Structure formats: C-alpha cells, structure tokens
Amino acid sequence: MRKIFHRRRTLRDVALAAGVSISTASNALNETGRVNIETRDKVKRIAQEIGFLPNALARSLLSKRSFTIGMITNDTYGRLTLPMAAGVSEALVDHGISVFLCATNNDQRLATSHLQALLEKQVDGIIFTATRLDLEPPVELLNLPIPVVYVFAQGPNQNVSFVPDDAQGARLAVTHLKRLGYSRIVHITGPQDYLAARIRAETYRESCDRSPEVFFGDWSEDWGYVATEKVFSQGGKQPDAIFCGSDEIARGVIDALRDLDLSVPNDVAVVGFDNWEVISRQTRPPLTTVDMELKELGRQAGLAILALTRDEAIDTGIQRLSCSLVVRESCGAEGSHPQV
Amino acid sequence: MRKIFHRRRTLRDVALAAGVSISTASNALNETGRVNIETRDKVKRIAQEIGFLPNALARSLLSKRSFTIGMITNDTYGRLTLPMAAGVSEALVDHGISVFLCATNNDQRLATSHLQALLEKQVDGIIFTATRLDLEPPVELLNLPIPVVYVFAQGPNQNVSFVPDDAQGARLAVTHLKRLGYSRIVHITGPQDYLAARIRAETYRESCDRSPEVFFGDWSEDWGYVATEKVFSQGGKQPDAIFCGSDEIARGVIDALRDLDLSVPNDVAVVGFDNWEVISRQTRPPLTTVDMELKELGRQAGLAILALTRDEAIDTGIQRLSCSLVVRESCGAEGSHPQV
DNA sequence: CTGAAAGCGCTAACAT
DNA sequence: ATGTTAGCGCTTTCAG
C-alpha cells in the first residue's frame, strides 16, 4: 500500500479562506484579543469546515508548555503500574495533558534513553513509579529542569512521593479479624527484604495481642500453600485466621485449607492484600482483602504534577494514602458483624 | 514547595559558548554539512558540558515528523493491551519513537478527544487496538492525514490489521491432544457472540473426529467449573480431555475436576487458551495452553507503522499471526510424547 | 477591531 | 569550513 495523505490544514489556510490575517484567525479561534463577533464566528466555522487542528508543536514551542508528561516505570507494564497510570490519565485528561508511559524493565540504559527522549520532547513533568517502595530511583531524576513526582516509590525529601499506607492497611485487616472474634491469627507474607512486607508484618505484630506468628516467603501461590500446610502440621492450638501479605498467597492458602478439609471462613478466615481482582474475586470463596487504592494514588500524583507544572506550591515528602478493606466471603461478609 | 527550575539550554547557548554560529553548532552536533573536525568536537564537548538537549518540538516543527505515535485502546488498560503495547514500544524504541497510550474505556467521547489530542500533537501514526476482534473501530480513524494500523481489531481492507490466528491456535491444541492419544475431547468456551470463540469452536469441531461437543458460556472461572460439573454428570462415555476457550475457564475446569476426584492429566487432560501467566502457571497442575503471542503482534504493528511513516509500501488486509502452544503439566509435559 | 512583524528553537539552502 | 537567511506554524506585542 502507498497512500497519499493530504497536507494538514494550517492557520494560514483558515485565514486565507476567511479573508483575514493569520493573527486575527488566531485571536478568533482562541477568543483572545479583540475580534468582531461576526468575524470570530466566520473564522470558527471555516476552521471547522476545512478540518483545521492547531499544531500543538508550534504552540508548545512558543508557550514552553507541551501539555505532556512522562511516566517512567521501572517495571515491565504490570499490574501495579497500570491502575496507577489509569489514575494519572484520569486526573490529567480534563486538562488536555497526555501521558507518555515508559517501561524500563529495570534496565538502566533503557531508563536513561527514555528519560532523554522525554526531556527532548519537552514534557512538563515526570512521574516516576516502581513496583516496590524500597528501590532507589535513578539519580538522573535529581536535577531536572522540570518537576518530578514519585508514586509507589520514594524520592528525595524535597519532592512529593505518594505511597500506600501499608501499616494502616495491615491494621485494617487485623482489626477486622479481631472485631469478628478471631483471635489466633497468623501472618503469611512475602520476602522479608521487601519493605512493604516488613511494615505489614510489624503492624500485624503490634496489633495482635497474643503470640503473633509471621512467615516470610515469597509472593507466590505456592508459598501460601506450603506455608499453610506447615502451620497446620505443627502441634498446639491451631489458628482460626490467616492474614496474607498478598492475594496470590491467599489463594494458595485457601487451596491448602480446602485440601485440609477446613472450611473458609467457618473454620479459618482468610484476608488478603492487593485486591487484585483476577484473583480476589475468583477464589472460592471470594477474598476479603486490602485494596491499596492504586488508581487514587495515580490520581493524586497526576494532580500533584499538574500543580507543579503550574508553579503552585504543594506539600512535599512522603504522603501515605489510606488503603481500604474490601469485604468478601472469605471473612466477614455475612453481614452479621459490623463492617469497617 | 516552590522550586526554581533552570532555563533549558538551547542551541544558541552552545553556539555562543563555542564561539561559532548556530548553524555550525547544528551541523556539528548532527554531523551534517561540512564542519572542521576540531570545531565539531569542541561543539560536542561544550554541548555535553552545559547539558544541552535538542528541543524535539522545534525539530519536529521543521521536519514534520514528531517521532511519536499514538496507541488507542478501546479497553481499560488490560491484560491484552499491555503485552501488545510492550511489543509496540520494543519495535519503536530503537528508532527513537515514543508511544502515547490512550485508554478510552469504551467511551466514544474519550476516544474522540484522545484522537484529537494525538492529531494536534502531530503523531506520525496511530495504532488502534481492541479487546475483541469483532468490534467496529471508530469511524474517525477512516480519513486521517496519517497512517493507521489495527491490532487485535479489524480495520478496513486498505489498512493493515494484525490478529492472532485463532483457528491455527485451536488446531494446535486439538492436534496436541489427539497426538497424545486423547480422543473424547470436549470444548468449553466463552460467549457465542465473540468471533474468537466461534472461530475456535468451529476449528475444534472440524479437527475432532467424533461427536464434538461445544459449551458456550462466559469467560469466567465459574463457568468452567459449572460446565465441567454438567459434562461429567451426563450419562454415557465421559471425556478424557477438555479444551478450554480461556485460561480462566480452564482454571475453573481444573478445580471442578479436583472436586470430582479426577486427576489432571491422568484422568482428564486440560488445555487452555491465552497463556495468561498469572493463571496458567498457578493452576495445579500448571496449564498447557495456547499463547496468542500478543507481544509479537504488537511488535509487528510497530514495525508496520514505522514503515508507513517512512512511506514504505507494506502488505495490507488482515494478517493472521501464528499462536504457539505452551506445554505444561496439565497435558503432555511428561516428555514421553512428541511435542508440537 | 485588524494586520504587520517578531520570534519560539531548530534545520537547510545559500552565500562567503 | 563557516555564517547568513529564511521559515516550520503559531502567539503576541504593537501600530494602524
């Protein structure tokens, strides 16, 4: 195929067709300056007719605002990044701002090259996001000519960073369990070298009156299964609830409980973490879990970068956003108990 | 926070600092025209020192190429879109082309507004992608001043559309089953009004020697579970293999089989479709499934749009890309049989 | 109220 | 080999 594309219409075309000067056409379309209402309407009508669209490149060159921001994720496009990206877009779309989403796959060179491209394209700001909180953002972000916002990642103190409040989220889960009368709660979670896992575990320990037990492992279904077998094979009094560090782990836990002939939630209640719906809605029974409000996190980041590009002052430092508890059948959905 | 950002360095700054004219500076940096090798190096060094980055806006205004393409997805950011987007980026990043990813959430107005923003930003081309093949792309894409490529969606004949070869994929699955000696295969799949479901079912019918049985339902785990119960509660000879229209369905099927005390793959083999790894790797046993090669689909689309923006001729019409079979434990992983 | 002119940052003839 | 000039499409003074 070789197709002939038409030349794009420019403001000059509009002006010519309307019999006015370029600057009048500009004023008419933007409703700036003083222009006769009839001329204005005529210009607008003609612009519409010939299918004129302003060239944002030319406009940005002059205004020094590209109405574009860059979003860099260290991760491959993943389940954490995407809800956040959706939130960012949602916050910015009404302001005519578009988003370049760049995945670096944890490759430093890719990150640098993406960053350079973004800078050359004159983005108005950058949102950096990672897949874990305790990951050093690339140093290149430190002395940029444009504002940088961090989400699900921790930037320097003079910047803003939005992160989920893991402690509050964990507290939400444990409180829920306790309120429903569960008292022997164990915690099965991911690797100890994850900050989020440590925070959740620590909060769990603090909120649990008696002999808290934490099992660190990895974020997999398998680990949930194995850990549960282990828990129930040890002697002594057995737990009546399991608080899991992720939905994947929770799914493994539920599977294991079924194989142990323990019913959820009657024999053992289960609470997850993530509200990753592919999993949390599909476990049997569906999973009560903590939602990190990723989209809201993204939305806040979008609003922050918007404010910064407008030179407005905002609060800096780490902003912890509340998690919410989604109650489903695996714990407390019967409605007989007060829900959080 | 209110931070002062430095003015960006321009070519003029470089020229001034190097004591040459702007055009010489330009020529030196781009290695165009004739310029003394010493001046060239000096200019380059200085550009580096003062942290000069060319303004892509100015450059594009002149060259009429923005080195940016837009990717519009009708869907919310989802599991189909993202691997494709990754493929697109992969194909284009080496050519310095960035991608605007726009999710329209099936909202016509959002689609139109995104499209307009893309056009104003002078993108060099547009990739449209959907979440099902039989969905009319927005008519606005028909008469654009730039090339449009369709992926996982079907555009007009004079354009290129890349879609997975569902028939070949289904054949892959059934052939695999038959080669391993399974002969009473049933097919549990999604809604009949999905083109992909119909194609897969049709191919399954053709490839199955004896009395094929298709169960249309929806794409959920639940349906897989329910359908399996139904299949095994009917009288007569029972199936020895189930070919599923999606991995989610397959997961439900496997669950149901376990509850029926049937072992996978010994009593019943299961093959899925999608290779959505969150599911396919986590079922017990892990799932043998058809992979639609979404990333490759995206890569092809990226290459196509690249060619088109360069005015190169390419093949138009529907291009069906082969699926591949990923063999895991749920069917044929023992290695004792030839694998496809 | 309208138009002429300058210029955003850069590239590409064209002179020198 | 280097500099001068024009101009991409637009906005914005500033005269008229």
Short mmCIF file of N, CA and C in Angstrom, two decimals, chain B residues 130-276:
data_model
loop_
_atom_site.label_atom_id
_atom_site.label_comp_id
_atom_site.label_asym_id
_atom_site.label_seq_id
_atom_site.Cartn_x
_atom_site.Cartn_y
_atom_site.Cartn_z
N ALA B 130 -8.12 -3.27 20.15
CA ALA B 130 -9.36 -3.51 20.88
C ALA B 130 -9.19 -4.76 21.71
N THR B 131 -10.24 -5.19 22.38
CA THR B 131 -10.12 -6.39 23.18
C THR B 131 -10.90 -7.54 22.58
N ARG B 132 -11.54 -7.25 21.50
CA ARG B 132 -12.13 -8.37 20.76
C ARG B 132 -12.10 -8.01 19.29
N LEU B 133 -12.06 -9.04 18.50
CA LEU B 133 -11.80 -8.82 17.09
C LEU B 133 -12.97 -8.20 16.37
N ASP B 134 -14.17 -8.55 16.83
CA ASP B 134 -15.35 -8.13 16.08
C ASP B 134 -15.96 -6.89 16.71
N LEU B 135 -15.18 -5.82 16.65
CA LEU B 135 -15.65 -4.59 17.24
C LEU B 135 -15.35 -3.50 16.23
N GLU B 136 -16.34 -2.73 15.90
CA GLU B 136 -16.12 -1.69 14.90
C GLU B 136 -15.18 -0.62 15.45
N PRO B 137 -14.07 -0.39 14.79
CA PRO B 137 -13.22 0.73 15.21
C PRO B 137 -13.96 2.03 14.93
N PRO B 138 -13.66 3.07 15.68
CA PRO B 138 -14.33 4.35 15.48
C PRO B 138 -14.16 4.86 14.05
N VAL B 139 -15.21 5.37 13.48
CA VAL B 139 -15.15 5.85 12.10
C VAL B 139 -14.17 6.98 11.92
N GLU B 140 -13.89 7.71 13.01
CA GLU B 140 -12.98 8.85 12.88
C GLU B 140 -11.61 8.44 12.34
N LEU B 141 -11.31 7.16 12.43
CA LEU B 141 -9.99 6.72 12.02
C LEU B 141 -9.87 6.60 10.50
N LEU B 142 -11.00 6.76 9.83
CA LEU B 142 -11.02 6.47 8.41
C LEU B 142 -10.28 7.47 7.53
N ASN B 143 -10.44 8.74 7.81
CA ASN B 143 -9.81 9.69 6.90
C ASN B 143 -8.80 10.60 7.57
N LEU B 144 -7.79 9.96 8.10
CA LEU B 144 -6.78 10.68 8.84
C LEU B 144 -5.62 11.07 7.93
N PRO B 145 -4.92 12.14 8.28
CA PRO B 145 -3.76 12.54 7.48
C PRO B 145 -2.54 11.68 7.77
N ILE B 146 -2.70 10.67 8.60
CA ILE B 146 -1.57 9.82 8.98
C ILE B 146 -1.98 8.35 8.91
N PRO B 147 -1.00 7.46 8.80
CA PRO B 147 -1.33 6.03 8.71
C PRO B 147 -1.92 5.47 10.00
N VAL B 148 -2.76 4.47 9.84
CA VAL B 148 -3.38 3.79 10.97
C VAL B 148 -3.17 2.29 10.83
N VAL B 149 -2.79 1.65 11.89
CA VAL B 149 -2.62 0.20 11.89
C VAL B 149 -3.53 -0.38 12.96
N TYR B 150 -4.12 -1.52 12.69
CA TYR B 150 -5.02 -2.17 13.64
C TYR B 150 -4.37 -3.43 14.20
N VAL B 151 -4.51 -3.62 15.50
CA VAL B 151 -4.03 -4.85 16.12
C VAL B 151 -5.14 -5.40 17.00
N PHE B 152 -5.34 -6.67 16.93
CA PHE B 152 -6.40 -7.29 17.71
C PHE B 152 -7.69 -6.54 17.47
N ALA B 153 -7.88 -6.16 16.24
CA ALA B 153 -9.04 -5.39 15.81
C ALA B 153 -9.00 -5.43 14.30
N GLN B 154 -10.14 -5.22 13.70
CA GLN B 154 -10.17 -5.35 12.27
C GLN B 154 -10.51 -4.04 11.60
N GLY B 155 -9.55 -3.50 10.87
CA GLY B 155 -9.76 -2.23 10.16
C GLY B 155 -10.23 -2.48 8.76
N PRO B 156 -10.44 -1.41 8.00
CA PRO B 156 -10.84 -1.54 6.59
C PRO B 156 -9.74 -2.23 5.78
N ASN B 157 -10.13 -2.75 4.64
CA ASN B 157 -9.22 -3.57 3.86
C ASN B 157 -7.98 -2.87 3.35
N GLN B 158 -8.08 -1.58 3.14
CA GLN B 158 -6.91 -0.88 2.62
C GLN B 158 -5.87 -0.62 3.71
N ASN B 159 -6.22 -0.96 4.96
CA ASN B 159 -5.26 -0.83 6.05
C ASN B 159 -4.70 -2.22 6.42
N VAL B 160 -3.74 -2.22 7.32
CA VAL B 160 -3.23 -3.48 7.84
C VAL B 160 -3.89 -3.77 9.17
N SER B 161 -4.25 -5.01 9.39
CA SER B 161 -4.75 -5.43 10.70
C SER B 161 -4.01 -6.69 11.10
N PHE B 162 -3.48 -6.68 12.31
CA PHE B 162 -2.81 -7.87 12.81
C PHE B 162 -3.70 -8.54 13.84
N VAL B 163 -4.02 -9.80 13.60
CA VAL B 163 -4.84 -10.52 14.58
C VAL B 163 -4.23 -11.90 14.82
N PRO B 164 -4.47 -12.47 15.97
CA PRO B 164 -3.96 -13.81 16.21
C PRO B 164 -4.75 -14.80 15.35
N ASP B 165 -4.08 -15.85 14.95
CA ASP B 165 -4.74 -16.85 14.13
C ASP B 165 -5.45 -17.85 15.05
N ASP B 166 -6.68 -17.52 15.40
CA ASP B 166 -7.41 -18.34 16.36
C ASP B 166 -7.62 -19.76 15.86
N ALA B 167 -7.86 -19.89 14.58
CA ALA B 167 -8.10 -21.22 14.03
C ALA B 167 -6.85 -22.07 14.19
N GLN B 168 -5.72 -21.50 13.80
CA GLN B 168 -4.47 -22.24 13.93
C GLN B 168 -4.19 -22.57 15.40
N GLY B 169 -4.49 -21.62 16.29
CA GLY B 169 -4.28 -21.85 17.71
C GLY B 169 -5.12 -23.00 18.22
N ALA B 170 -6.37 -23.01 17.83
CA ALA B 170 -7.27 -24.08 18.27
C ALA B 170 -6.80 -25.42 17.71
N ARG B 171 -6.34 -25.39 16.47
CA ARG B 171 -5.87 -26.62 15.83
C ARG B 171 -4.66 -27.16 16.58
N LEU B 172 -3.80 -26.24 16.99
CA LEU B 172 -2.62 -26.59 17.76
C LEU B 172 -3.02 -27.38 19.00
N ALA B 173 -4.02 -26.86 19.69
CA ALA B 173 -4.47 -27.50 20.93
C ALA B 173 -5.05 -28.88 20.67
N VAL B 174 -5.96 -28.95 19.72
CA VAL B 174 -6.63 -30.22 19.45
C VAL B 174 -5.64 -31.26 18.92
N THR B 175 -4.79 -30.83 18.02
CA THR B 175 -3.79 -31.74 17.46
C THR B 175 -2.91 -32.32 18.56
N HIS B 176 -2.51 -31.44 19.46
CA HIS B 176 -1.68 -31.87 20.58
C HIS B 176 -2.40 -32.96 21.37
N LEU B 177 -3.65 -32.72 21.68
CA LEU B 177 -4.43 -33.69 22.45
C LEU B 177 -4.55 -35.01 21.71
N LYS B 178 -4.87 -34.91 20.44
CA LYS B 178 -5.07 -36.14 19.66
C LYS B 178 -3.77 -36.93 19.54
N ARG B 179 -2.68 -36.21 19.34
CA ARG B 179 -1.40 -36.87 19.20
C ARG B 179 -1.03 -37.64 20.47
N LEU B 180 -1.51 -37.13 21.59
CA LEU B 180 -1.20 -37.80 22.86
C LEU B 180 -2.19 -38.92 23.14
N GLY B 181 -3.10 -39.14 22.19
CA GLY B 181 -4.00 -40.27 22.34
C GLY B 181 -5.36 -39.96 22.94
N TYR B 182 -5.59 -38.70 23.27
CA TYR B 182 -6.91 -38.36 23.80
C TYR B 182 -7.90 -38.34 22.65
N SER B 183 -9.08 -38.87 22.91
CA SER B 183 -9.99 -38.95 21.77
C SER B 183 -11.38 -38.40 22.08
N ARG B 184 -11.74 -38.34 23.33
CA ARG B 184 -13.06 -37.79 23.64
C ARG B 184 -12.88 -36.40 24.26
N ILE B 185 -12.74 -35.45 23.36
CA ILE B 185 -12.41 -34.08 23.77
C ILE B 185 -13.65 -33.21 23.72
N VAL B 186 -13.91 -32.49 24.80
CA VAL B 186 -15.00 -31.51 24.72
C VAL B 186 -14.39 -30.11 24.78
N HIS B 187 -15.20 -29.14 24.36
CA HIS B 187 -14.71 -27.76 24.29
C HIS B 187 -15.62 -26.87 25.13
N ILE B 188 -15.03 -26.24 26.15
CA ILE B 188 -15.79 -25.31 26.99
C ILE B 188 -15.23 -23.92 26.73
N THR B 189 -16.10 -23.01 26.33
CA THR B 189 -15.57 -21.71 25.91
C THR B 189 -16.48 -20.55 26.31
N GLY B 190 -16.16 -19.37 25.79
CA GLY B 190 -16.86 -18.14 26.16
C GLY B 190 -18.14 -17.93 25.39
N PRO B 191 -18.59 -16.70 25.35
CA PRO B 191 -19.88 -16.37 24.73
C PRO B 191 -19.84 -16.58 23.22
N GLN B 192 -20.93 -17.08 22.72
CA GLN B 192 -21.00 -17.37 21.29
C GLN B 192 -20.92 -16.11 20.43
N ASP B 193 -21.25 -14.97 21.03
CA ASP B 193 -21.22 -13.77 20.19
C ASP B 193 -19.82 -13.20 20.04
N TYR B 194 -18.82 -13.86 20.63
CA TYR B 194 -17.43 -13.46 20.38
C TYR B 194 -16.93 -14.18 19.15
N LEU B 195 -16.44 -13.43 18.20
CA LEU B 195 -15.91 -14.04 16.99
C LEU B 195 -14.83 -15.07 17.33
N ALA B 196 -13.94 -14.68 18.23
CA ALA B 196 -12.84 -15.58 18.58
C ALA B 196 -13.38 -16.91 19.11
N ALA B 197 -14.41 -16.84 19.95
CA ALA B 197 -14.98 -18.07 20.50
C ALA B 197 -15.56 -18.92 19.37
N ARG B 198 -16.22 -18.28 18.43
CA ARG B 198 -16.82 -19.04 17.32
C ARG B 198 -15.75 -19.70 16.46
N ILE B 199 -14.71 -18.92 16.14
CA ILE B 199 -13.65 -19.48 15.30
C ILE B 199 -12.99 -20.68 15.97
N ARG B 200 -12.67 -20.51 17.26
CA ARG B 200 -12.01 -21.61 17.97
C ARG B 200 -12.93 -22.84 18.01
N ALA B 201 -14.19 -22.59 18.27
CA ALA B 201 -15.13 -23.70 18.38
C ALA B 201 -15.27 -24.41 17.03
N GLU B 202 -15.35 -23.62 15.98
CA GLU B 202 -15.53 -24.18 14.64
C GLU B 202 -14.33 -25.06 14.28
N THR B 203 -13.15 -24.53 14.55
CA THR B 203 -11.93 -25.28 14.25
C THR B 203 -11.88 -26.56 15.07
N TYR B 204 -12.26 -26.45 16.31
CA TYR B 204 -12.30 -27.62 17.18
C TYR B 204 -13.22 -28.67 16.58
N ARG B 205 -14.39 -28.23 16.12
CA ARG B 205 -15.35 -29.17 15.53
C ARG B 205 -14.75 -29.88 14.33
N GLU B 206 -14.08 -29.08 13.50
CA GLU B 206 -13.51 -29.67 12.27
C GLU B 206 -12.40 -30.67 12.61
N SER B 207 -11.62 -30.36 13.66
CA SER B 207 -10.46 -31.20 13.94
C SER B 207 -10.80 -32.42 14.77
N CYS B 208 -12.00 -32.43 15.32
CA CYS B 208 -12.37 -33.52 16.20
C CYS B 208 -13.13 -34.57 15.43
N ASP B 209 -12.58 -35.75 15.40
CA ASP B 209 -13.19 -36.77 14.56
C ASP B 209 -14.60 -37.11 15.03
N ARG B 210 -14.70 -37.38 16.36
CA ARG B 210 -16.02 -37.87 16.75
C ARG B 210 -16.79 -36.89 17.63
N SER B 211 -18.03 -36.83 17.34
CA SER B 211 -19.02 -36.03 18.06
C SER B 211 -18.47 -34.93 18.95
N PRO B 212 -18.02 -33.88 18.31
CA PRO B 212 -17.53 -32.75 19.10
C PRO B 212 -18.66 -32.15 19.92
N GLU B 213 -18.30 -31.66 21.09
CA GLU B 213 -19.30 -31.03 21.94
C GLU B 213 -18.79 -29.68 22.40
N VAL B 214 -19.53 -28.64 22.08
CA VAL B 214 -19.10 -27.29 22.46
C VAL B 214 -20.06 -26.71 23.49
N PHE B 215 -19.48 -26.16 24.55
CA PHE B 215 -20.29 -25.48 25.54
C PHE B 215 -19.94 -24.00 25.57
N PHE B 216 -20.83 -23.18 25.04
CA PHE B 216 -20.61 -21.73 25.12
C PHE B 216 -21.11 -21.21 26.46
N GLY B 217 -20.42 -20.24 27.01
CA GLY B 217 -20.85 -19.67 28.29
C GLY B 217 -20.24 -18.29 28.43
N ASP B 218 -19.51 -18.08 29.50
CA ASP B 218 -18.75 -16.83 29.53
C ASP B 218 -17.31 -17.12 29.88
N TRP B 219 -16.51 -16.03 29.92
CA TRP B 219 -15.07 -16.24 30.06
C TRP B 219 -14.62 -16.47 31.50
N SER B 220 -15.49 -16.88 32.36
CA SER B 220 -15.13 -16.92 33.78
C SER B 220 -14.73 -18.30 34.31
N GLU B 221 -14.04 -18.26 35.42
CA GLU B 221 -13.68 -19.46 36.15
C GLU B 221 -14.94 -20.23 36.55
N ASP B 222 -15.90 -19.47 37.02
CA ASP B 222 -17.17 -20.06 37.43
C ASP B 222 -17.79 -20.92 36.34
N TRP B 223 -17.82 -20.37 35.16
CA TRP B 223 -18.41 -21.10 34.04
C TRP B 223 -17.64 -22.39 33.77
N GLY B 224 -16.34 -22.32 33.87
CA GLY B 224 -15.54 -23.52 33.68
C GLY B 224 -15.93 -24.60 34.70
N TYR B 225 -16.13 -24.17 35.92
CA TYR B 225 -16.49 -25.09 36.99
C TYR B 225 -17.85 -25.73 36.73
N VAL B 226 -18.81 -24.85 36.50
CA VAL B 226 -20.19 -25.30 36.29
C VAL B 226 -20.29 -26.21 35.07
N ALA B 227 -19.64 -25.79 33.98
CA ALA B 227 -19.73 -26.57 32.75
C ALA B 227 -19.15 -27.97 32.95
N THR B 228 -18.06 -28.02 33.69
CA THR B 228 -17.43 -29.32 33.93
C THR B 228 -18.36 -30.24 34.72
N GLU B 229 -18.95 -29.69 35.75
CA GLU B 229 -19.90 -30.48 36.54
C GLU B 229 -20.98 -31.05 35.62
N LYS B 230 -21.46 -30.18 34.75
CA LYS B 230 -22.52 -30.59 33.83
C LYS B 230 -22.03 -31.72 32.92
N VAL B 231 -20.88 -31.53 32.34
CA VAL B 231 -20.32 -32.52 31.42
C VAL B 231 -20.23 -33.89 32.08
N PHE B 232 -19.73 -33.88 33.32
CA PHE B 232 -19.49 -35.18 33.95
C PHE B 232 -20.72 -35.77 34.64
N SER B 233 -21.78 -34.97 34.67
CA SER B 233 -22.99 -35.55 35.26
C SER B 233 -23.88 -36.18 34.20
N GLN B 234 -23.57 -35.87 32.92
CA GLN B 234 -24.39 -36.52 31.89
C GLN B 234 -23.96 -37.98 31.76
N GLY B 235 -24.86 -38.80 31.32
CA GLY B 235 -24.53 -40.23 31.21
C GLY B 235 -23.60 -40.49 30.04
N GLY B 236 -23.39 -41.70 29.71
CA GLY B 236 -22.60 -42.05 28.54
C GLY B 236 -21.11 -42.01 28.82
N LYS B 237 -20.37 -42.14 27.75
CA LYS B 237 -18.93 -42.17 27.94
C LYS B 237 -18.42 -40.79 28.29
N GLN B 238 -17.52 -40.73 29.22
CA GLN B 238 -17.07 -39.42 29.66
C GLN B 238 -15.79 -38.99 28.95
N PRO B 239 -15.63 -37.71 28.78
CA PRO B 239 -14.48 -37.17 28.04
C PRO B 239 -13.16 -37.49 28.74
N ASP B 240 -12.11 -37.57 27.95
CA ASP B 240 -10.80 -37.74 28.55
C ASP B 240 -9.94 -36.48 28.40
N ALA B 241 -10.54 -35.44 27.80
CA ALA B 241 -9.79 -34.19 27.66
C ALA B 241 -10.75 -33.02 27.49
N ILE B 242 -10.31 -31.86 28.00
CA ILE B 242 -11.13 -30.67 27.84
C ILE B 242 -10.28 -29.56 27.25
N PHE B 243 -10.74 -29.04 26.13
CA PHE B 243 -10.06 -27.90 25.51
C PHE B 243 -10.86 -26.66 25.90
N CYS B 244 -10.20 -25.72 26.58
CA CYS B 244 -10.92 -24.56 27.11
C CYS B 244 -10.66 -23.31 26.27
N GLY B 245 -11.65 -22.46 26.19
CA GLY B 245 -11.54 -21.24 25.39
C GLY B 245 -10.72 -20.15 26.06
N SER B 246 -10.42 -20.31 27.34
CA SER B 246 -9.56 -19.33 28.01
C SER B 246 -8.93 -19.99 29.23
N ASP B 247 -7.89 -19.36 29.73
CA ASP B 247 -7.21 -19.91 30.90
C ASP B 247 -8.09 -19.81 32.14
N GLU B 248 -8.89 -18.76 32.20
CA GLU B 248 -9.77 -18.63 33.36
C GLU B 248 -10.75 -19.79 33.39
N ILE B 249 -11.33 -20.06 32.27
CA ILE B 249 -12.24 -21.21 32.19
C ILE B 249 -11.50 -22.48 32.61
N ALA B 250 -10.28 -22.62 32.09
CA ALA B 250 -9.51 -23.82 32.39
C ALA B 250 -9.27 -23.97 33.89
N ARG B 251 -9.04 -22.84 34.53
CA ARG B 251 -8.81 -22.92 35.98
C ARG B 251 -10.05 -23.45 36.69
N GLY B 252 -11.20 -22.97 36.27
CA GLY B 252 -12.44 -23.47 36.85
C GLY B 252 -12.63 -24.95 36.57
N VAL B 253 -12.27 -25.34 35.37
CA VAL B 253 -12.39 -26.75 34.98
C VAL B 253 -11.52 -27.62 35.87
N ILE B 254 -10.29 -27.18 36.07
CA ILE B 254 -9.36 -27.96 36.88
C ILE B 254 -9.87 -28.09 38.31
N ASP B 255 -10.38 -26.97 38.83
CA ASP B 255 -10.97 -27.00 40.17
C ASP B 255 -12.09 -28.03 40.26
N ALA B 256 -12.96 -27.98 39.27
CA ALA B 256 -14.10 -28.89 39.27
C ALA B 256 -13.63 -30.34 39.19
N LEU B 257 -12.63 -30.59 38.36
CA LEU B 257 -12.13 -31.95 38.22
C LEU B 257 -11.58 -32.46 39.54
N ARG B 258 -10.88 -31.59 40.25
CA ARG B 258 -10.35 -31.99 41.54
C ARG B 258 -11.49 -32.38 42.47
N ASP B 259 -12.54 -31.54 42.47
CA ASP B 259 -13.67 -31.84 43.34
C ASP B 259 -14.40 -33.11 42.91
N LEU B 260 -14.23 -33.49 41.65
CA LEU B 260 -14.84 -34.73 41.16
C LEU B 260 -13.89 -35.92 41.35
N ASP B 261 -12.76 -35.63 42.00
CA ASP B 261 -11.76 -36.67 42.22
C ASP B 261 -11.21 -37.24 40.92
N LEU B 262 -11.10 -36.39 39.95
CA LEU B 262 -10.47 -36.81 38.70
C LEU B 262 -9.12 -36.13 38.62
N SER B 263 -8.09 -36.88 38.28
CA SER B 263 -6.77 -36.28 38.28
C SER B 263 -6.42 -35.73 36.90
N VAL B 264 -5.72 -34.60 36.93
CA VAL B 264 -5.26 -33.96 35.69
C VAL B 264 -3.75 -34.14 35.64
N PRO B 265 -3.18 -34.67 34.58
CA PRO B 265 -3.81 -35.03 33.32
C PRO B 265 -4.15 -36.51 33.21
N ASN B 266 -3.94 -37.28 34.29
CA ASN B 266 -4.12 -38.73 34.14
C ASN B 266 -5.53 -39.15 33.74
N ASP B 267 -6.52 -38.64 34.46
CA ASP B 267 -7.89 -38.98 34.08
C ASP B 267 -8.40 -38.09 32.95
N VAL B 268 -8.14 -36.83 33.11
CA VAL B 268 -8.61 -35.87 32.10
C VAL B 268 -7.51 -34.85 31.83
N ALA B 269 -7.20 -34.64 30.57
CA ALA B 269 -6.21 -33.62 30.21
C ALA B 269 -6.93 -32.29 29.99
N VAL B 270 -6.23 -31.20 30.27
CA VAL B 270 -6.84 -29.89 30.09
C VAL B 270 -5.90 -28.98 29.30
N VAL B 271 -6.44 -28.31 28.31
CA VAL B 271 -5.66 -27.31 27.57
C VAL B 271 -6.41 -25.99 27.61
N GLY B 272 -5.69 -24.93 27.89
CA GLY B 272 -6.30 -23.60 27.97
C GLY B 272 -6.03 -22.75 26.74
N PHE B 273 -6.34 -21.48 26.85
CA PHE B 273 -6.11 -20.57 25.74
C PHE B 273 -5.85 -19.19 26.32
N ASP B 274 -4.69 -18.64 26.03
CA ASP B 274 -4.30 -17.27 26.41
C ASP B 274 -2.88 -17.21 26.95
N ASN B 275 -2.52 -18.27 27.68
CA ASN B 275 -1.27 -18.22 28.42
C ASN B 275 -1.14 -16.94 29.23
N TRP B 276 -2.17 -16.69 30.00
CA TRP B 276 -2.13 -15.57 30.93
C TRP B 276 -1.43 -16.11 32.16
#
